[in-house]
mmCIF file of C-alpha atoms and ligand atoms in Angstrom:
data_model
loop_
_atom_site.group_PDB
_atom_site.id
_atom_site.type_symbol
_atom_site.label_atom_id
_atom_site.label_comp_id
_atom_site.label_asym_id
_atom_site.label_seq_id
_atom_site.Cartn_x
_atom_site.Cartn_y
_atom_site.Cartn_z
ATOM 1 C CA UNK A 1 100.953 125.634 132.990
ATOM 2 C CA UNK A 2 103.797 123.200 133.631
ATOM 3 C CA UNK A 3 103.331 119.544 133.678
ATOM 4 C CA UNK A 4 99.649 118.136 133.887
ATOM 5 C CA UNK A 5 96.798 120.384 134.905
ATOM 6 C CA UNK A 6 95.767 120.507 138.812
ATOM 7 C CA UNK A 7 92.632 121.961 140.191
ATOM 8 C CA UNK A 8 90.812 121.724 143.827
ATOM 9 C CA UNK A 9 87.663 119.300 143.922
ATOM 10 C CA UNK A 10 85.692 119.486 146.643
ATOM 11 C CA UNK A 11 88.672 120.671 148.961
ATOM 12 C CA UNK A 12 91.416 117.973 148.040
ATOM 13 C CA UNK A 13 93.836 118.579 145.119
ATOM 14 C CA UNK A 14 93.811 116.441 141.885
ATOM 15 C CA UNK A 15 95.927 116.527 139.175
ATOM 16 C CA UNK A 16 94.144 115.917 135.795
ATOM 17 C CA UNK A 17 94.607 113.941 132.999
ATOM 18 C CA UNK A 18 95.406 116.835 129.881
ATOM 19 C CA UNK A 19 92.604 115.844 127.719
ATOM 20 C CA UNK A 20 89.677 114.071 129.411
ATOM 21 C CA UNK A 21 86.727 116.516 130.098
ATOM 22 C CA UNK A 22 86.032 117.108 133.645
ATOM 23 C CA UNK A 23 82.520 115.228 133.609
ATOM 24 C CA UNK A 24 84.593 112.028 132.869
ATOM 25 C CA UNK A 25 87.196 112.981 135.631
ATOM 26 C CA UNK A 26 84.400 113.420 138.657
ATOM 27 C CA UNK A 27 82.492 110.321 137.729
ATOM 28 C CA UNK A 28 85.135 107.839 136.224
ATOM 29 C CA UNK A 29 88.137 108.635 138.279
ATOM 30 C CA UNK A 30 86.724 110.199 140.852
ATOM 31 C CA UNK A 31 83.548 108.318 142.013
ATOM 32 C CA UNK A 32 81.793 111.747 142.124
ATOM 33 C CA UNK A 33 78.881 110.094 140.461
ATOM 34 C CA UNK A 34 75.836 112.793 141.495
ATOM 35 C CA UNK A 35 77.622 114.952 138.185
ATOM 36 C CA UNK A 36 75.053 113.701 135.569
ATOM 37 C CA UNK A 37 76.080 113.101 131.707
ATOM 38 C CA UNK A 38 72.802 114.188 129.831
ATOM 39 C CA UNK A 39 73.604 115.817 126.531
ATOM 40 C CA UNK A 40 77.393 115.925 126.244
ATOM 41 C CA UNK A 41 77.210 119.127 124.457
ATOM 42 C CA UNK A 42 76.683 121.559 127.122
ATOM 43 C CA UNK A 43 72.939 121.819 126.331
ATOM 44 C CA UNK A 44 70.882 120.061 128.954
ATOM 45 C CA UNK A 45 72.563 121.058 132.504
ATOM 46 C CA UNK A 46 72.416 117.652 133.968
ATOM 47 C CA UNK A 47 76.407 118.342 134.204
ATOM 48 C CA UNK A 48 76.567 121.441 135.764
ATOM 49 C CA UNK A 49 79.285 121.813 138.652
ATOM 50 C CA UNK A 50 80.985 124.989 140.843
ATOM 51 C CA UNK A 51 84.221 126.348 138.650
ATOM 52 C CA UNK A 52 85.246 129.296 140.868
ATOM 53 C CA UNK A 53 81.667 130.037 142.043
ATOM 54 C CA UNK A 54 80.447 129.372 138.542
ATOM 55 C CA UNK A 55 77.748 127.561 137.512
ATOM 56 C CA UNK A 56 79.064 125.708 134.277
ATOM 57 C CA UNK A 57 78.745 122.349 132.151
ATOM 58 C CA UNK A 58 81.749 120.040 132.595
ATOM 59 C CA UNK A 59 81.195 117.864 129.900
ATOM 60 C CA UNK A 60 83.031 119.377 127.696
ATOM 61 C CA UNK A 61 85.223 121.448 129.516
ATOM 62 C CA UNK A 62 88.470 120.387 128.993
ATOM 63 C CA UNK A 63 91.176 120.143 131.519
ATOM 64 C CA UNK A 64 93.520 122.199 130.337
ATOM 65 C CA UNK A 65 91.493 125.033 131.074
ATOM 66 C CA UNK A 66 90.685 123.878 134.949
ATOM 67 C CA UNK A 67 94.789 124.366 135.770
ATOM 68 C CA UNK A 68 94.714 125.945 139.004
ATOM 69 C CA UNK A 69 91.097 126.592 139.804
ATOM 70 C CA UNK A 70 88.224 125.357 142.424
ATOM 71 C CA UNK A 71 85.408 122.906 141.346
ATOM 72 C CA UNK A 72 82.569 121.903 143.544
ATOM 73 C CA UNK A 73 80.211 118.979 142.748
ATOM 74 C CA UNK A 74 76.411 118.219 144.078
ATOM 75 C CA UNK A 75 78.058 115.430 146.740
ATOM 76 C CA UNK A 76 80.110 118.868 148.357
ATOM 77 C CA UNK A 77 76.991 121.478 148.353
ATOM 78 C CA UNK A 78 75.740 120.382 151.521
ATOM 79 C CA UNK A 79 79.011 121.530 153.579
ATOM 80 C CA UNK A 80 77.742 125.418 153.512
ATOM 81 C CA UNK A 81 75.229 126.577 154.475
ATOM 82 C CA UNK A 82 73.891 127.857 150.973
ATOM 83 C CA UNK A 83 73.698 124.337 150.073
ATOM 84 C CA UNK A 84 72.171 123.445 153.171
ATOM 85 C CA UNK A 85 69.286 125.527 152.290
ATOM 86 C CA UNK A 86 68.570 124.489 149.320
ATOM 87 C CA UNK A 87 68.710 120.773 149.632
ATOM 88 C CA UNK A 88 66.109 120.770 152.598
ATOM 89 C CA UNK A 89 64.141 123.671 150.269
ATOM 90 C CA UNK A 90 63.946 121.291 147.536
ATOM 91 C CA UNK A 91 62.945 117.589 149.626
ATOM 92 C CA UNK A 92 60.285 120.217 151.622
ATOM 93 C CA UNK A 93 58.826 121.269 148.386
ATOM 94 C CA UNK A 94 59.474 117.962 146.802
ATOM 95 C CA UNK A 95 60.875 119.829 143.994
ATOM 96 C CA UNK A 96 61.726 117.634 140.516
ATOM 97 C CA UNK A 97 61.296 113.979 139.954
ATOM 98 C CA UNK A 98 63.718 112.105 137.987
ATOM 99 C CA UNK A 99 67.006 112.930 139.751
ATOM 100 C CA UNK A 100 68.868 113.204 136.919
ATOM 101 C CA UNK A 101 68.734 116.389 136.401
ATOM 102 C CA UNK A 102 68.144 117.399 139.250
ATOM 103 C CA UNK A 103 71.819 117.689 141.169
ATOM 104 C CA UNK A 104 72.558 120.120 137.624
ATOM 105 C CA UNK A 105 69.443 122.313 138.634
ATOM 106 C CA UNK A 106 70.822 122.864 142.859
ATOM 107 C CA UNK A 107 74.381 123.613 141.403
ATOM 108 C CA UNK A 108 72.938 126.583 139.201
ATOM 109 C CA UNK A 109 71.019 127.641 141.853
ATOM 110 C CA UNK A 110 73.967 127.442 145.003
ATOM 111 C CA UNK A 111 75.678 130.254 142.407
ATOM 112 C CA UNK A 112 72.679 132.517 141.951
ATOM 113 C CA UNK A 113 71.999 132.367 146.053
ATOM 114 C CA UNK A 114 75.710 132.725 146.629
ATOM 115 C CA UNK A 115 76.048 135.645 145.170
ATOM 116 C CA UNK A 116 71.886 137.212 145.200
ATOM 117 C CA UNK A 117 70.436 136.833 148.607
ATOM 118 C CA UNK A 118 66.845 137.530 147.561
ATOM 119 C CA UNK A 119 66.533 137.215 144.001
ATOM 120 C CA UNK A 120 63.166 137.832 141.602
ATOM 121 C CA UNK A 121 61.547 134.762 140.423
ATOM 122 C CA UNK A 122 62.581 136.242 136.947
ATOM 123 C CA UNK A 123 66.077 135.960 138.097
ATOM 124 C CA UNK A 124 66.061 132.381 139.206
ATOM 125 C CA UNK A 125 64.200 131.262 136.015
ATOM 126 C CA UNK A 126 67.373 133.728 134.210
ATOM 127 C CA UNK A 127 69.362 131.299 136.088
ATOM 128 C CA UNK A 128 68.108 127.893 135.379
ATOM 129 C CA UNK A 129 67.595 128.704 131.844
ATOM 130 C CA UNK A 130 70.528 126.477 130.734
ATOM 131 C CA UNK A 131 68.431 123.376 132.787
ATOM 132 C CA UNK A 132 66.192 120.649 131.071
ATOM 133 C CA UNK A 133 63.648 119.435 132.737
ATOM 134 C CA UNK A 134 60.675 117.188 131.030
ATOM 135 C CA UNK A 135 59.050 115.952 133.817
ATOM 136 C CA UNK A 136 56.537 119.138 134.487
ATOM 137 C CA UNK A 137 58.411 120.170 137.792
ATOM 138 C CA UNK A 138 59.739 123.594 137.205
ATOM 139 C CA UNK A 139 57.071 125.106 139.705
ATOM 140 C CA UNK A 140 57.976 123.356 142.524
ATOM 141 C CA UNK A 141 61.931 123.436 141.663
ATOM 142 C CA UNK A 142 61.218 127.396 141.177
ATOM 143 C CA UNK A 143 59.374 126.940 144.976
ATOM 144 C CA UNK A 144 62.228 125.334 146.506
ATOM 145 C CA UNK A 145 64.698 127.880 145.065
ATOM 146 C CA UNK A 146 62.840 130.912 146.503
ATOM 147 C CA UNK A 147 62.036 128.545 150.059
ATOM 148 C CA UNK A 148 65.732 128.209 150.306
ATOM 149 C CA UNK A 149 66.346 131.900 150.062
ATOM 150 C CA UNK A 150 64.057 132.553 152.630
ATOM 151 C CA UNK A 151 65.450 130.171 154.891
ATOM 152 C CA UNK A 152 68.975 131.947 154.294
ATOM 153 C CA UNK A 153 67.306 135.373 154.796
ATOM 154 C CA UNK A 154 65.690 133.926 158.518
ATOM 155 C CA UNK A 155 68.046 135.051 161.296
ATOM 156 C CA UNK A 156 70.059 132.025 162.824
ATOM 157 C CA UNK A 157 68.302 130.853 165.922
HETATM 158 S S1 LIG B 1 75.710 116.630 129.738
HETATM 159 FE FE1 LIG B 1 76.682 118.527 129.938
HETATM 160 S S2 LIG B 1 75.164 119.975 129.408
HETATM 161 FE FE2 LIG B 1 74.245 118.046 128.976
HETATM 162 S S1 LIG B 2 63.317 116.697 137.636
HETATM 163 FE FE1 LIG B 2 64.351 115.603 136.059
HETATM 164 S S2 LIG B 2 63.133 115.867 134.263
HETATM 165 FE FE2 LIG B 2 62.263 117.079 135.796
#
């Protein structure tokens, strides 16, 4: 790496500063305030962001280690048509309830449907293990996850 790490956010290039964790990057420098802090210890999910396709927590992931690679936050989901999906799966099923945690919960889920077009409800509750949620909505959040990935498996009219 030479010089102060860069990455891709959301499509534009930033250059970072070398030892502030990303969290505090999207929402302090960036405005990108959907990214939630929760935990700060990688233990909650409200953090969770795109690194590469990735689902992972960026509150403690330190710059240095984003040099050259893509992150994608909850206000950029919406572009494809993954994300698409599951944000109208999730306000049809009126999935969660605080919205705090909830932007964590889609971002985990845009990387399982990326990748798994129709996965097991096992596989979706695999994926959102990392996720807290207290508010007694994880049947309707696992509804909205499994409504999205029919809507991606529909053919386009
Ligand atoms: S704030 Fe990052 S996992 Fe909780
Ligand atoms: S949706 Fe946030 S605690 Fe359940």
């Amino acid at each position: 790496m030479n010089g102060q790490p860069r990455c891709r956010i959301n499509g534009s290039d930033v250059v970072l500063a070398a030892d502030e964790p990303l969290l505090f990057t999207l929402r302090n420098r960036l405005g990108l305030k959907a990214v939630r802090f929760g935990c700060g210890l990688e233990q909650c999910g409200a953090c969770v962001v795109l690194i590469d396709g990735e689902a992972r927590p960026s509150c403690s992931l330190p710059a240095s280690a984003l040099d050259g690679r893509t992150v994608v936050t909850p206000e950029a989901i919406g572009r494809d048509r993954v994300g698409a999906a599951l944000l109208s799966a999730f306000e049809l099923e009126q999935a969660g309830q605080c919205g705090y945690c909830l932007a964590g919960i889609v971002m985990s889920a845009f990387a399982l449907l990326a990748r798994e077009t129709n996965p097991s409800r096992a596989r979706i509750i695999e994926a959102l293990d990392g996720h807290l949620c207290r508010c007694g909505a994880h049947t309707t959040i696992l509804r909205a996850v499994e409504r999205a990935a029919e809507m991606l498996g529909e053919p386009s009219a």
